[in-house]
Amino acid sequence: MSRSPRPSALTRTLTAAGAGALSLVLTACGGGSGASDGGQKADAASVRAALDKPAEITFWTWVPNIEKTVALFEKKYPKVKVHIVNAGRSKDEYTKLTTTLKAGTGAPDVAQIEYFALPQFAISKSLVNLADYGAADLKDKFADSAWSQVSVAGGIYGIPQDTGPMAMFYRKDILDRFGATPPRTWEEFGALAKKIHDADPNVRLTYADPGDAGTSNSLIWDFGGKPYTVNGATDVTIDLKDDPGAKAYADTWGPLIESKLVDSTASWNDEWWKSMASGKYATWLAGAWAPAVLEQNIPQSKGQWSVAPMPGGVSAENGGSSVAVTTQSKNKEASVAFAQWLDSDPEAVKSLNSEVGLFPATKVLLDDPGFRGAEVPFFPGSKPNEVFADMSKAVRPGWQYLPFQVYANSVFKDSVGQALQPGGNLPGALATWEERLKLYGKEQGFTVK
Amino acid sequence: MGLMLAYTLIPLIWLAISATKSNQTLFDSPGLWFGDGFHLFDNIRDVFTYDGGIYLRWFGNTLLYSVVGAGGASVIATMGGYALAKFEFAGRRVLSALVIGAISIPASALAVPTYLLFSDMGIVNTPWAVLLPSLASPFGLYLMRVYATEAVPDAMLEAARIDGAGELRIFLTISTRLLAPGFVTVLLFTLVATWNNYFLPLIVLNDPKLFPLTVGLRQWDSLAQGGAGAGAIPILPLVITGSLLAIVPLVVAFLFLQRFWQSGLAAGGVKQ
């Protein structure tokens, strides 16, 4: 969640299969037969009251340790029983969710859904519009970048759980070796890439993953792009070719990859972790969820990492997810109340951050001096949360995902991924991706421009 | 040939060596050589005890799904293939064509319709949802039809009929023996297919207690990688060791069943 789906060996083999099944269901959903609309409305008071009535809720999530936070809920509201089911990470869960929603049975009451996948489920009327349950009152509790991502087609379809404002993780030891400081602009970023490469061919400033659509989307976002626009439920505009942000992204990253100043490699595998641990890469551009991942997987690099703002000083979200209530839920009020508690109760968000390791979406924590100033032993002498919280405020507004972003990300590798390698033509590949997405959108019954 | 051997063996060697490493040495030692310390037995113990020993449960589930599913599929395929090969009846050609057509439909394309069907029947999230589809093996049926045509001589069947044997008795006492090598081949194919089945159980099962190894290990993997961005649980060695243990029964099954893999039992049995 907090990060966009990264392809493991297994997901890769399954991508084709999954996309096939998913498109099948989406096509079927076009008729609107599968989804029933929420029906009843309720106000905030009756939602709160639902917590004192006996209810059973099924909650699909794949967040490790989240049962610790849910235990706090069950202690406080003992009448509501929450069954946590790990339904698989990201795409695995969405495949299951799409199937069960279409079948009209078997879907959970509450499901964890990443921001990039939320429009897909919202527009197919699979999720409860939380605005009907008084959720609009919660707006001021959340960071703007988080709230805008759960607002889809005029409704509110999820409660933000965590965010991933992008920041630059860097290895102090490596930059020191080259007498460098973290680059503050993209020009400095490019110059440093060259400097490092010229001085030591075994080290790279960073890498680009040809299979990771999430990070590329985030970088386009960071460069000010708005390639996807959704109007209402059926009108979609896709512009990856001429969008200024997409262009800036291609102009900055294309030459770096072309001249091999930046490595081109698949990430999140054994080999990549080894490179990260051994100091092959001087920086890593990733969401604020990254510290816990670094700490768990390469503890031996403790003390070498530090955090800096993104080059250029603005940021984008990389990953992050929300908790949504399905239209199939038999206990909608209790489910909404649970989702709201989980993601906005001060005690709960504190637990999500400290025990589960999620980077908060709520202002109460983002602005908390104790949180911002916290020392993180893995990054001695720096205050990473302060950088992340500032980056969260610096996220460019107005980004939207496609209502078929899960598919879009799954075909990223075949088009743009080919160009994220030496010899590739990045602007051309973005145009190819655009064509492919337009075609798919039309096949799914969207009006695509 | 050498390349093929390397291509097949290197991943296995990697798996076996990696299973001896702890979470940390996994990332700071070479992939194809040992790291600091030998953690295989620790890892194996952890695999069997983590999360209340659920790995054993997944192992049992996989065994159940594979043995009943693959065994049943092979029996059905053998009987069906034999019938299609040796009996004349109306619609035989159409049926054969249907079977061949069914082979070309990928299982993942059928997963969603299957789910819809099972959810109507109310057997979603039960072992039946995995077992029933496993019982149908169009490829096995096709293979047995082709095999039965060749392996069971018509003359032998006629001789048995003239001697007064009923069709059932002929099938059970004569044909099954002639069909045994084909049966074992189909059994091996379906065994591997059901053992590795991932997409169908992923869709139709929600309860971790019912998961086969494939889905369960994938779940561990997502916990290990910190699928939630943060809070990864350092259990990657368990995923690797668990995967290594998961292939052991398949290897044993292959070595054991290969003995039955002789063809041409009836060669010379009749004069053509």
PDB file of N, CA and C in Angstrom, chain A residues 1-3 6 8 10-11 14 17-18 21 24-25 60 62-65 85-87 89 92 95-96 99-100 102-103 105-106 268 270 273-274 277 289 292-293 296-300 356-358, chain B residues 14 23-24 26-31 108-109 111-113 115-116 119 198-199 201-208 211 214 218-219 221-234 236:
ATOM      1  N   MET A   1       0.630  -1.053   0.000  1.00  0.00           N
ATOM      2  CA  MET A   1       0.000   0.000   0.000  1.00  0.00           C
ATOM      3  C   MET A   1       0.677   1.133   0.000  1.00  0.00           C
ATOM      4  N   SER A   2       1.451   1.202   0.825  1.00  0.00           N
ATOM      5  CA  SER A   2       1.994   2.465   0.804  1.00  0.00           C
ATOM      6  C   SER A   2       2.726   2.619  -0.400  1.00  0.00           C
ATOM      7  N   ARG A   3       2.990   1.540  -1.060  1.00  0.00           N
ATOM      8  CA  ARG A   3       3.680   1.840  -2.291  1.00  0.00           C
ATOM      9  C   ARG A   3       2.950   1.184  -3.383  1.00  0.00           C
ATOM     10  N   ARG A   6       4.739  -3.418  -6.553  1.00  0.00           N
ATOM     11  CA  ARG A   6       5.989  -3.632  -7.232  1.00  0.00           C
ATOM     12  C   ARG A   6       6.036  -5.060  -7.636  1.00  0.00           C
ATOM     13  N   SER A   8       6.876  -8.615  -8.100  1.00  0.00           N
ATOM     14  CA  SER A   8       7.734  -9.703  -7.683  1.00  0.00           C
ATOM     15  C   SER A   8       7.680 -10.718  -8.804  1.00  0.00           C
ATOM     16  N   LEU A  10       6.480 -13.525  -8.923  1.00  0.00           N
ATOM     17  CA  LEU A  10       5.182 -14.168  -9.048  1.00  0.00           C
ATOM     18  C   LEU A  10       4.158 -13.241  -9.687  1.00  0.00           C
ATOM     19  N   THR A  11       4.173 -11.977  -9.236  1.00  0.00           N
ATOM     20  CA  THR A  11       3.183 -11.061  -9.815  1.00  0.00           C
ATOM     21  C   THR A  11       3.419 -10.917 -11.294  1.00  0.00           C
ATOM     22  N   LEU A  14       1.882 -13.449 -13.138  1.00  0.00           N
ATOM     23  CA  LEU A  14       0.436 -13.415 -13.013  1.00  0.00           C
ATOM     24  C   LEU A  14      -0.183 -12.200 -13.660  1.00  0.00           C
ATOM     25  N   ALA A  17      -2.472 -12.945 -16.481  1.00  0.00           N
ATOM     26  CA  ALA A  17      -3.668 -13.645 -16.031  1.00  0.00           C
ATOM     27  C   ALA A  17      -4.592 -12.713 -15.273  1.00  0.00           C
ATOM     28  N   GLY A  18      -4.012 -11.961 -14.365  1.00  0.00           N
ATOM     29  CA  GLY A  18      -4.807 -11.070 -13.539  1.00  0.00           C
ATOM     30  C   GLY A  18      -5.495 -10.021 -14.372  1.00  0.00           C
ATOM     31  N   ALA A  21      -8.459 -11.471 -16.217  1.00  0.00           N
ATOM     32  CA  ALA A  21      -9.641 -11.703 -15.400  1.00  0.00           C
ATOM     33  C   ALA A  21     -10.298 -10.381 -15.017  1.00  0.00           C
ATOM     34  N   LEU A  24     -12.168  -8.783 -17.797  1.00  0.00           N
ATOM     35  CA  LEU A  24     -13.396  -9.534 -18.013  1.00  0.00           C
ATOM     36  C   LEU A  24     -14.503  -9.018 -17.108  1.00  0.00           C
ATOM     37  N   VAL A  25     -14.120  -8.826 -15.841  1.00  0.00           N
ATOM     38  CA  VAL A  25     -15.109  -8.394 -14.871  1.00  0.00           C
ATOM     39  C   VAL A  25     -15.526  -6.957 -15.131  1.00  0.00           C
ATOM     40  N   TRP A  60     -10.587  -6.621   4.931  1.00  0.00           N
ATOM     41  CA  TRP A  60      -9.483  -7.128   4.093  1.00  0.00           C
ATOM     42  C   TRP A  60      -8.345  -6.136   4.103  1.00  0.00           C
ATOM     43  N   TRP A  62      -3.679  -6.095   3.967  1.00  0.00           N
ATOM     44  CA  TRP A  62      -2.474  -6.927   3.958  1.00  0.00           C
ATOM     45  C   TRP A  62      -1.358  -6.232   4.736  1.00  0.00           C
ATOM     46  N   VAL A  63      -1.762  -5.261   5.556  1.00  0.00           N
ATOM     47  CA  VAL A  63      -0.769  -4.521   6.328  1.00  0.00           C
ATOM     48  C   VAL A  63      -0.285  -5.376   7.500  1.00  0.00           C
ATOM     49  N   PRO A  64       1.018  -5.684   7.570  1.00  0.00           N
ATOM     50  CA  PRO A  64       1.489  -6.473   8.706  1.00  0.00           C
ATOM     51  C   PRO A  64       1.274  -5.707  10.011  1.00  0.00           C
ATOM     52  N   ASN A  65       0.963  -6.421  11.040  1.00  0.00           N
ATOM     53  CA  ASN A  65       0.830  -5.864  12.402  1.00  0.00           C
ATOM     54  C   ASN A  65      -0.394  -4.999  12.637  1.00  0.00           C
ATOM     55  N   VAL A  85      -8.807 -10.268   7.450  1.00  0.00           N
ATOM     56  CA  VAL A  85      -8.425 -11.279   6.470  1.00  0.00           C
ATOM     57  C   VAL A  85      -7.331 -10.692   5.594  1.00  0.00           C
ATOM     58  N   ASN A  86      -6.223 -11.405   5.490  1.00  0.00           N
ATOM     59  CA  ASN A  86      -5.180 -10.990   4.558  1.00  0.00           C
ATOM     60  C   ASN A  86      -5.529 -11.566   3.198  1.00  0.00           C
ATOM     61  N   ALA A  87      -6.074 -10.723   2.341  1.00  0.00           N
ATOM     62  CA  ALA A  87      -6.562 -11.206   1.052  1.00  0.00           C
ATOM     63  C   ALA A  87      -5.521 -11.033  -0.042  1.00  0.00           C
ATOM     64  N   ARG A  89      -1.718  -8.961  -1.339  1.00  0.00           N
ATOM     65  CA  ARG A  89      -1.277  -7.582  -1.449  1.00  0.00           C
ATOM     66  C   ARG A  89      -1.735  -6.954  -2.760  1.00  0.00           C
ATOM     67  N   ASP A  92      -3.402  -8.589  -5.993  1.00  0.00           N
ATOM     68  CA  ASP A  92      -4.058  -9.840  -5.609  1.00  0.00           C
ATOM     69  C   ASP A  92      -5.402  -9.543  -4.962  1.00  0.00           C
ATOM     70  N   THR A  95      -8.044  -8.200  -7.495  1.00  0.00           N
ATOM     71  CA  THR A  95      -8.616  -9.246  -8.342  1.00  0.00           C
ATOM     72  C   THR A  95      -9.732  -9.962  -7.593  1.00  0.00           C
ATOM     73  N   LYS A  96      -9.427 -10.295  -6.352  1.00  0.00           N
ATOM     74  CA  LYS A  96     -10.418 -10.971  -5.509  1.00  0.00           C
ATOM     75  C   LYS A  96     -11.623 -10.085  -5.260  1.00  0.00           C
ATOM     76  N   THR A  99     -13.874  -9.748  -8.263  1.00  0.00           N
ATOM     77  CA  THR A  99     -14.647 -10.967  -8.468  1.00  0.00           C
ATOM     78  C   THR A  99     -15.819 -11.050  -7.500  1.00  0.00           C
ATOM     79  N   THR A 100     -15.533 -10.820  -6.234  1.00  0.00           N
ATOM     80  CA  THR A 100     -16.594 -10.976  -5.234  1.00  0.00           C
ATOM     81  C   THR A 100     -17.659  -9.892  -5.382  1.00  0.00           C
ATOM     82  N   LYS A 102     -18.535  -8.494  -8.169  1.00  0.00           N
ATOM     83  CA  LYS A 102     -19.332  -8.850  -9.340  1.00  0.00           C
ATOM     84  C   LYS A 102     -20.295  -9.982  -9.001  1.00  0.00           C
ATOM     85  N   ALA A 103     -19.815 -10.925  -8.220  1.00  0.00           N
ATOM     86  CA  ALA A 103     -20.645 -12.073  -7.887  1.00  0.00           C
ATOM     87  C   ALA A 103     -21.777 -11.682  -6.937  1.00  0.00           C
ATOM     88  N   THR A 105     -21.539 -11.555  -3.774  1.00  0.00           N
ATOM     89  CA  THR A 105     -21.380 -12.198  -2.474  1.00  0.00           C
ATOM     90  C   THR A 105     -19.914 -12.480  -2.221  1.00  0.00           C
ATOM     91  N   GLY A 106     -19.537 -12.447  -0.956  1.00  0.00           N
ATOM     92  CA  GLY A 106     -18.161 -12.805  -0.615  1.00  0.00           C
ATOM     93  C   GLY A 106     -17.235 -11.627  -0.406  1.00  0.00           C
ATOM     94  N   TRP A 268      13.052  -4.323  -5.765  1.00  0.00           N
ATOM     95  CA  TRP A 268      12.334  -5.175  -4.814  1.00  0.00           C
ATOM     96  C   TRP A 268      12.619  -6.649  -5.035  1.00  0.00           C
ATOM     97  N   ASP A 270      15.970  -9.703  -4.569  1.00  0.00           N
ATOM     98  CA  ASP A 270      17.159 -10.036  -3.806  1.00  0.00           C
ATOM     99  C   ASP A 270      18.378  -9.227  -4.270  1.00  0.00           C
ATOM    100  N   TRP A 273      18.077  -5.526  -3.360  1.00  0.00           N
ATOM    101  CA  TRP A 273      18.337  -5.299  -1.939  1.00  0.00           C
ATOM    102  C   TRP A 273      19.823  -5.358  -1.643  1.00  0.00           C
ATOM    103  N   LYS A 274      20.490  -6.284  -2.331  1.00  0.00           N
ATOM    104  CA  LYS A 274      21.925  -6.391  -2.138  1.00  0.00           C
ATOM    105  C   LYS A 274      22.625  -5.105  -2.560  1.00  0.00           C
ATOM    106  N   ALA A 277      22.068  -2.484  -0.006  1.00  0.00           N
ATOM    107  CA  ALA A 277      22.835  -2.697   1.221  1.00  0.00           C
ATOM    108  C   ALA A 277      24.311  -2.401   1.004  1.00  0.00           C
ATOM    109  N   TRP A 289       6.991   5.914   3.452  1.00  0.00           N
ATOM    110  CA  TRP A 289       6.833   4.611   4.088  1.00  0.00           C
ATOM    111  C   TRP A 289       8.158   3.856   4.120  1.00  0.00           C
ATOM    112  N   ALA A 292      10.750   2.106   7.472  1.00  0.00           N
ATOM    113  CA  ALA A 292      10.545   0.810   8.117  1.00  0.00           C
ATOM    114  C   ALA A 292      10.995  -0.329   7.207  1.00  0.00           C
ATOM    115  N   VAL A 293      10.814  -0.142   5.898  1.00  0.00           N
ATOM    116  CA  VAL A 293      11.210  -1.189   4.960  1.00  0.00           C
ATOM    117  C   VAL A 293      12.727  -1.341   4.932  1.00  0.00           C
ATOM    118  N   GLN A 296      13.891  -3.023   8.198  1.00  0.00           N
ATOM    119  CA  GLN A 296      13.624  -4.453   8.325  1.00  0.00           C
ATOM    120  C   GLN A 296      14.499  -5.266   7.393  1.00  0.00           C
ATOM    121  N   ASN A 297      14.706  -4.755   6.190  1.00  0.00           N
ATOM    122  CA  ASN A 297      15.355  -5.590   5.189  1.00  0.00           C
ATOM    123  C   ASN A 297      16.872  -5.463   5.146  1.00  0.00           C
ATOM    124  N   ILE A 298      17.389  -4.270   5.378  1.00  0.00           N
ATOM    125  CA  ILE A 298      18.851  -4.145   5.371  1.00  0.00           C
ATOM    126  C   ILE A 298      19.323  -3.418   6.634  1.00  0.00           C
ATOM    127  N   PRO A 299      19.118  -4.083   7.781  1.00  0.00           N
ATOM    128  CA  PRO A 299      19.505  -3.440   9.050  1.00  0.00           C
ATOM    129  C   PRO A 299      21.000  -3.118   9.098  1.00  0.00           C
ATOM    130  N   GLN A 300      21.778  -3.833   8.287  1.00  0.00           N
ATOM    131  CA  GLN A 300      23.227  -3.614   8.355  1.00  0.00           C
ATOM    132  C   GLN A 300      23.636  -2.229   7.855  1.00  0.00           C
ATOM    133  N   VAL A 356       2.629  -0.053  13.473  1.00  0.00           N
ATOM    134  CA  VAL A 356       2.495  -0.644  12.151  1.00  0.00           C
ATOM    135  C   VAL A 356       3.489  -0.011  11.186  1.00  0.00           C
ATOM    136  N   GLY A 357       3.861   1.240  11.458  1.00  0.00           N
ATOM    137  CA  GLY A 357       4.880   1.880  10.632  1.00  0.00           C
ATOM    138  C   GLY A 357       4.336   2.653   9.450  1.00  0.00           C
ATOM    139  N   LEU A 358       3.037   2.956   9.448  1.00  0.00           N
ATOM    140  CA  LEU A 358       2.468   3.701   8.327  1.00  0.00           C
ATOM    141  C   LEU A 358       2.717   5.190   8.506  1.00  0.00           C
TER     142      LEU A 358
ATOM    143  N   TRP B  14      20.108 -21.861  -6.161  1.00  0.00           N
ATOM    144  CA  TRP B  14      19.909 -20.601  -5.438  1.00  0.00           C
ATOM    145  C   TRP B  14      18.957 -20.817  -4.267  1.00  0.00           C
ATOM    146  N   ASN B  23      17.855 -13.514   7.541  1.00  0.00           N
ATOM    147  CA  ASN B  23      17.315 -12.387   6.782  1.00  0.00           C
ATOM    148  C   ASN B  23      18.406 -11.408   6.368  1.00  0.00           C
ATOM    149  N   GLN B  24      19.347 -11.177   7.250  1.00  0.00           N
ATOM    150  CA  GLN B  24      20.373 -10.188   6.933  1.00  0.00           C
ATOM    151  C   GLN B  24      21.391 -10.704   5.924  1.00  0.00           C
ATOM    152  N   LEU B  26      21.013 -12.759   3.735  1.00  0.00           N
ATOM    153  CA  LEU B  26      20.373 -12.909   2.437  1.00  0.00           C
ATOM    154  C   LEU B  26      20.750 -11.749   1.524  1.00  0.00           C
ATOM    155  N   PHE B  27      20.912 -10.571   2.116  1.00  0.00           N
ATOM    156  CA  PHE B  27      21.160  -9.389   1.306  1.00  0.00           C
ATOM    157  C   PHE B  27      22.615  -8.933   1.291  1.00  0.00           C
ATOM    158  N   ASP B  28      23.472  -9.557   2.092  1.00  0.00           N
ATOM    159  CA  ASP B  28      24.860  -9.121   1.969  1.00  0.00           C
ATOM    160  C   ASP B  28      25.829 -10.265   1.677  1.00  0.00           C
ATOM    161  N   SER B  29      25.317 -11.349   1.082  1.00  0.00           N
ATOM    162  CA  SER B  29      26.220 -12.407   0.636  1.00  0.00           C
ATOM    163  C   SER B  29      25.871 -12.733  -0.814  1.00  0.00           C
ATOM    164  N   PRO B  30      26.818 -13.323  -1.548  1.00  0.00           N
ATOM    165  CA  PRO B  30      26.531 -13.650  -2.958  1.00  0.00           C
ATOM    166  C   PRO B  30      25.370 -14.634  -3.073  1.00  0.00           C
ATOM    167  N   GLY B  31      24.576 -14.501  -4.142  1.00  0.00           N
ATOM    168  CA  GLY B  31      23.378 -15.315  -4.291  1.00  0.00           C
ATOM    169  C   GLY B  31      23.668 -16.793  -4.404  1.00  0.00           C
ATOM    170  N   SER B 108      -7.084 -19.297 -16.075  1.00  0.00           N
ATOM    171  CA  SER B 108      -7.327 -18.018 -15.407  1.00  0.00           C
ATOM    172  C   SER B 108      -8.521 -17.292 -16.025  1.00  0.00           C
ATOM    173  N   ALA B 109      -8.791 -17.573 -17.310  1.00  0.00           N
ATOM    174  CA  ALA B 109      -9.953 -16.932 -17.929  1.00  0.00           C
ATOM    175  C   ALA B 109     -11.241 -17.508 -17.351  1.00  0.00           C
ATOM    176  N   ALA B 111     -11.540 -18.449 -14.206  1.00  0.00           N
ATOM    177  CA  ALA B 111     -11.596 -18.280 -12.751  1.00  0.00           C
ATOM    178  C   ALA B 111     -12.809 -17.471 -12.313  1.00  0.00           C
ATOM    179  N   VAL B 112     -13.068 -16.375 -13.023  1.00  0.00           N
ATOM    180  CA  VAL B 112     -14.169 -15.523 -12.598  1.00  0.00           C
ATOM    181  C   VAL B 112     -15.536 -16.186 -12.812  1.00  0.00           C
ATOM    182  N   PRO B 113     -15.789 -16.721 -14.019  1.00  0.00           N
ATOM    183  CA  PRO B 113     -17.049 -17.456 -14.171  1.00  0.00           C
ATOM    184  C   PRO B 113     -17.194 -18.593 -13.154  1.00  0.00           C
ATOM    185  N   TYR B 115     -15.962 -18.627 -10.185  1.00  0.00           N
ATOM    186  CA  TYR B 115     -16.330 -18.035  -8.901  1.00  0.00           C
ATOM    187  C   TYR B 115     -17.826 -17.758  -8.842  1.00  0.00           C
ATOM    188  N   LEU B 116     -18.358 -17.186  -9.936  1.00  0.00           N
ATOM    189  CA  LEU B 116     -19.782 -16.839  -9.960  1.00  0.00           C
ATOM    190  C   LEU B 116     -20.626 -18.100  -9.763  1.00  0.00           C
ATOM    191  N   SER B 119     -20.267 -19.358  -6.218  1.00  0.00           N
ATOM    192  CA  SER B 119     -20.913 -18.529  -5.216  1.00  0.00           C
ATOM    193  C   SER B 119     -22.421 -18.783  -5.239  1.00  0.00           C
ATOM    194  N   TYR B 198      -2.421 -21.539  -8.326  1.00  0.00           N
ATOM    195  CA  TYR B 198      -2.389 -20.342  -7.501  1.00  0.00           C
ATOM    196  C   TYR B 198      -3.628 -19.479  -7.699  1.00  0.00           C
ATOM    197  N   PHE B 199      -3.941 -19.234  -8.956  1.00  0.00           N
ATOM    198  CA  PHE B 199      -4.965 -18.232  -9.238  1.00  0.00           C
ATOM    199  C   PHE B 199      -6.344 -18.648  -8.729  1.00  0.00           C
ATOM    200  N   PRO B 201      -7.279 -20.924  -6.252  1.00  0.00           N
ATOM    201  CA  PRO B 201      -7.428 -20.817  -4.788  1.00  0.00           C
ATOM    202  C   PRO B 201      -7.396 -19.372  -4.301  1.00  0.00           C
ATOM    203  N   LEU B 202      -6.601 -18.535  -4.964  1.00  0.00           N
ATOM    204  CA  LEU B 202      -6.535 -17.131  -4.544  1.00  0.00           C
ATOM    205  C   LEU B 202      -7.921 -16.499  -4.630  1.00  0.00           C
ATOM    206  N   ILE B 203      -8.620 -16.823  -5.706  1.00  0.00           N
ATOM    207  CA  ILE B 203      -9.933 -16.204  -5.923  1.00  0.00           C
ATOM    208  C   ILE B 203     -10.990 -16.808  -5.009  1.00  0.00           C
ATOM    209  N   VAL B 204     -11.012 -18.121  -4.882  1.00  0.00           N
ATOM    210  CA  VAL B 204     -12.166 -18.746  -4.226  1.00  0.00           C
ATOM    211  C   VAL B 204     -11.999 -18.954  -2.721  1.00  0.00           C
ATOM    212  N   LEU B 205     -10.794 -18.754  -2.198  1.00  0.00           N
ATOM    213  CA  LEU B 205     -10.602 -18.973  -0.765  1.00  0.00           C
ATOM    214  C   LEU B 205     -10.286 -17.659  -0.035  1.00  0.00           C
ATOM    215  N   ASN B 206     -10.878 -17.472   1.119  1.00  0.00           N
ATOM    216  CA  ASN B 206     -10.556 -16.310   1.948  1.00  0.00           C
ATOM    217  C   ASN B 206      -9.912 -16.702   3.260  1.00  0.00           C
ATOM    218  N   ASP B 207     -10.225 -17.878   3.722  1.00  0.00           N
ATOM    219  CA  ASP B 207      -9.771 -18.299   5.037  1.00  0.00           C
ATOM    220  C   ASP B 207      -8.352 -18.855   4.937  1.00  0.00           C
ATOM    221  N   PRO B 208      -7.392 -18.212   5.611  1.00  0.00           N
ATOM    222  CA  PRO B 208      -6.003 -18.680   5.536  1.00  0.00           C
ATOM    223  C   PRO B 208      -5.853 -20.152   5.911  1.00  0.00           C
ATOM    224  N   PHE B 211      -5.888 -22.255   2.746  1.00  0.00           N
ATOM    225  CA  PHE B 211      -4.943 -21.958   1.672  1.00  0.00           C
ATOM    226  C   PHE B 211      -4.068 -23.154   1.332  1.00  0.00           C
ATOM    227  N   THR B 214       0.900 -22.419  -2.209  1.00  0.00           N
ATOM    228  CA  THR B 214       1.186 -21.319  -3.125  1.00  0.00           C
ATOM    229  C   THR B 214       0.628 -19.997  -2.591  1.00  0.00           C
ATOM    230  N   ARG B 218       2.770 -16.894  -0.741  1.00  0.00           N
ATOM    231  CA  ARG B 218       2.660 -15.567  -1.334  1.00  0.00           C
ATOM    232  C   ARG B 218       2.236 -14.547  -0.263  1.00  0.00           C
ATOM    233  N   GLN B 219       1.371 -15.001   0.638  1.00  0.00           N
ATOM    234  CA  GLN B 219       0.946 -14.106   1.709  1.00  0.00           C
ATOM    235  C   GLN B 219       2.128 -13.772   2.635  1.00  0.00           C
ATOM    236  N   ASP B 221       5.171 -13.784   1.739  1.00  0.00           N
ATOM    237  CA  ASP B 221       6.065 -12.947   0.952  1.00  0.00           C
ATOM    238  C   ASP B 221       5.627 -11.492   1.047  1.00  0.00           C
ATOM    239  N   SER B 222       4.310 -11.265   0.988  1.00  0.00           N
ATOM    240  CA  SER B 222       3.854  -9.879   1.041  1.00  0.00           C
ATOM    241  C   SER B 222       4.076  -9.293   2.427  1.00  0.00           C
ATOM    242  N   LEU B 223       3.989 -10.118   3.446  1.00  0.00           N
ATOM    243  CA  LEU B 223       4.307  -9.621   4.789  1.00  0.00           C
ATOM    244  C   LEU B 223       5.801  -9.312   4.900  1.00  0.00           C
ATOM    245  N   ALA B 224       6.616 -10.179   4.284  1.00  0.00           N
ATOM    246  CA  ALA B 224       8.064 -10.025   4.395  1.00  0.00           C
ATOM    247  C   ALA B 224       8.549  -8.782   3.675  1.00  0.00           C
ATOM    248  N   GLN B 225       7.928  -8.477   2.536  1.00  0.00           N
ATOM    249  CA  GLN B 225       8.387  -7.331   1.772  1.00  0.00           C
ATOM    250  C   GLN B 225       7.800  -6.039   2.304  1.00  0.00           C
ATOM    251  N   GLY B 226       6.968  -6.145   3.319  1.00  0.00           N
ATOM    252  CA  GLY B 226       6.343  -4.934   3.808  1.00  0.00           C
ATOM    253  C   GLY B 226       5.359  -4.433   2.793  1.00  0.00           C
ATOM    254  N   GLY B 227       4.418  -5.274   2.447  1.00  0.00           N
ATOM    255  CA  GLY B 227       3.421  -4.904   1.456  1.00  0.00           C
ATOM    256  C   GLY B 227       2.714  -3.647   1.874  1.00  0.00           C
ATOM    257  N   ALA B 228       2.715  -3.356   3.132  1.00  0.00           N
ATOM    258  CA  ALA B 228       2.041  -2.167   3.603  1.00  0.00           C
ATOM    259  C   ALA B 228       2.998  -1.024   3.655  1.00  0.00           C
ATOM    260  N   GLY B 229       3.998  -1.068   2.829  1.00  0.00           N
ATOM    261  CA  GLY B 229       4.947   0.015   2.866  1.00  0.00           C
ATOM    262  C   GLY B 229       5.791  -0.128   4.091  1.00  0.00           C
ATOM    263  N   ALA B 230       5.172   0.043   5.201  1.00  0.00           N
ATOM    264  CA  ALA B 230       5.958   0.007   6.405  1.00  0.00           C
ATOM    265  C   ALA B 230       5.703  -1.277   7.154  1.00  0.00           C
ATOM    266  N   GLY B 231       6.475  -1.467   8.202  1.00  0.00           N
ATOM    267  CA  GLY B 231       6.218  -2.586   9.097  1.00  0.00           C
ATOM    268  C   GLY B 231       6.402  -3.939   8.457  1.00  0.00           C
ATOM    269  N   ALA B 232       7.423  -4.077   7.613  1.00  0.00           N
ATOM    270  CA  ALA B 232       7.700  -5.386   7.062  1.00  0.00           C
ATOM    271  C   ALA B 232       8.085  -6.325   8.194  1.00  0.00           C
ATOM    272  N   ILE B 233       7.689  -7.580   8.071  1.00  0.00           N
ATOM    273  CA  ILE B 233       8.092  -8.568   9.068  1.00  0.00           C
ATOM    274  C   ILE B 233       9.237  -9.374   8.460  1.00  0.00           C
ATOM    275  N   PRO B 234      10.368  -9.485   9.138  1.00  0.00           N
ATOM    276  CA  PRO B 234      11.529 -10.126   8.506  1.00  0.00           C
ATOM    277  C   PRO B 234      11.391 -11.634   8.393  1.00  0.00           C
ATOM    278  N   LEU B 236      11.473 -13.260   5.246  1.00  0.00           N
ATOM    279  CA  LEU B 236      11.840 -13.719   3.906  1.00  0.00           C
ATOM    280  C   LEU B 236      12.533 -15.092   3.925  1.00  0.00           C
TER     281      LEU B 236
END
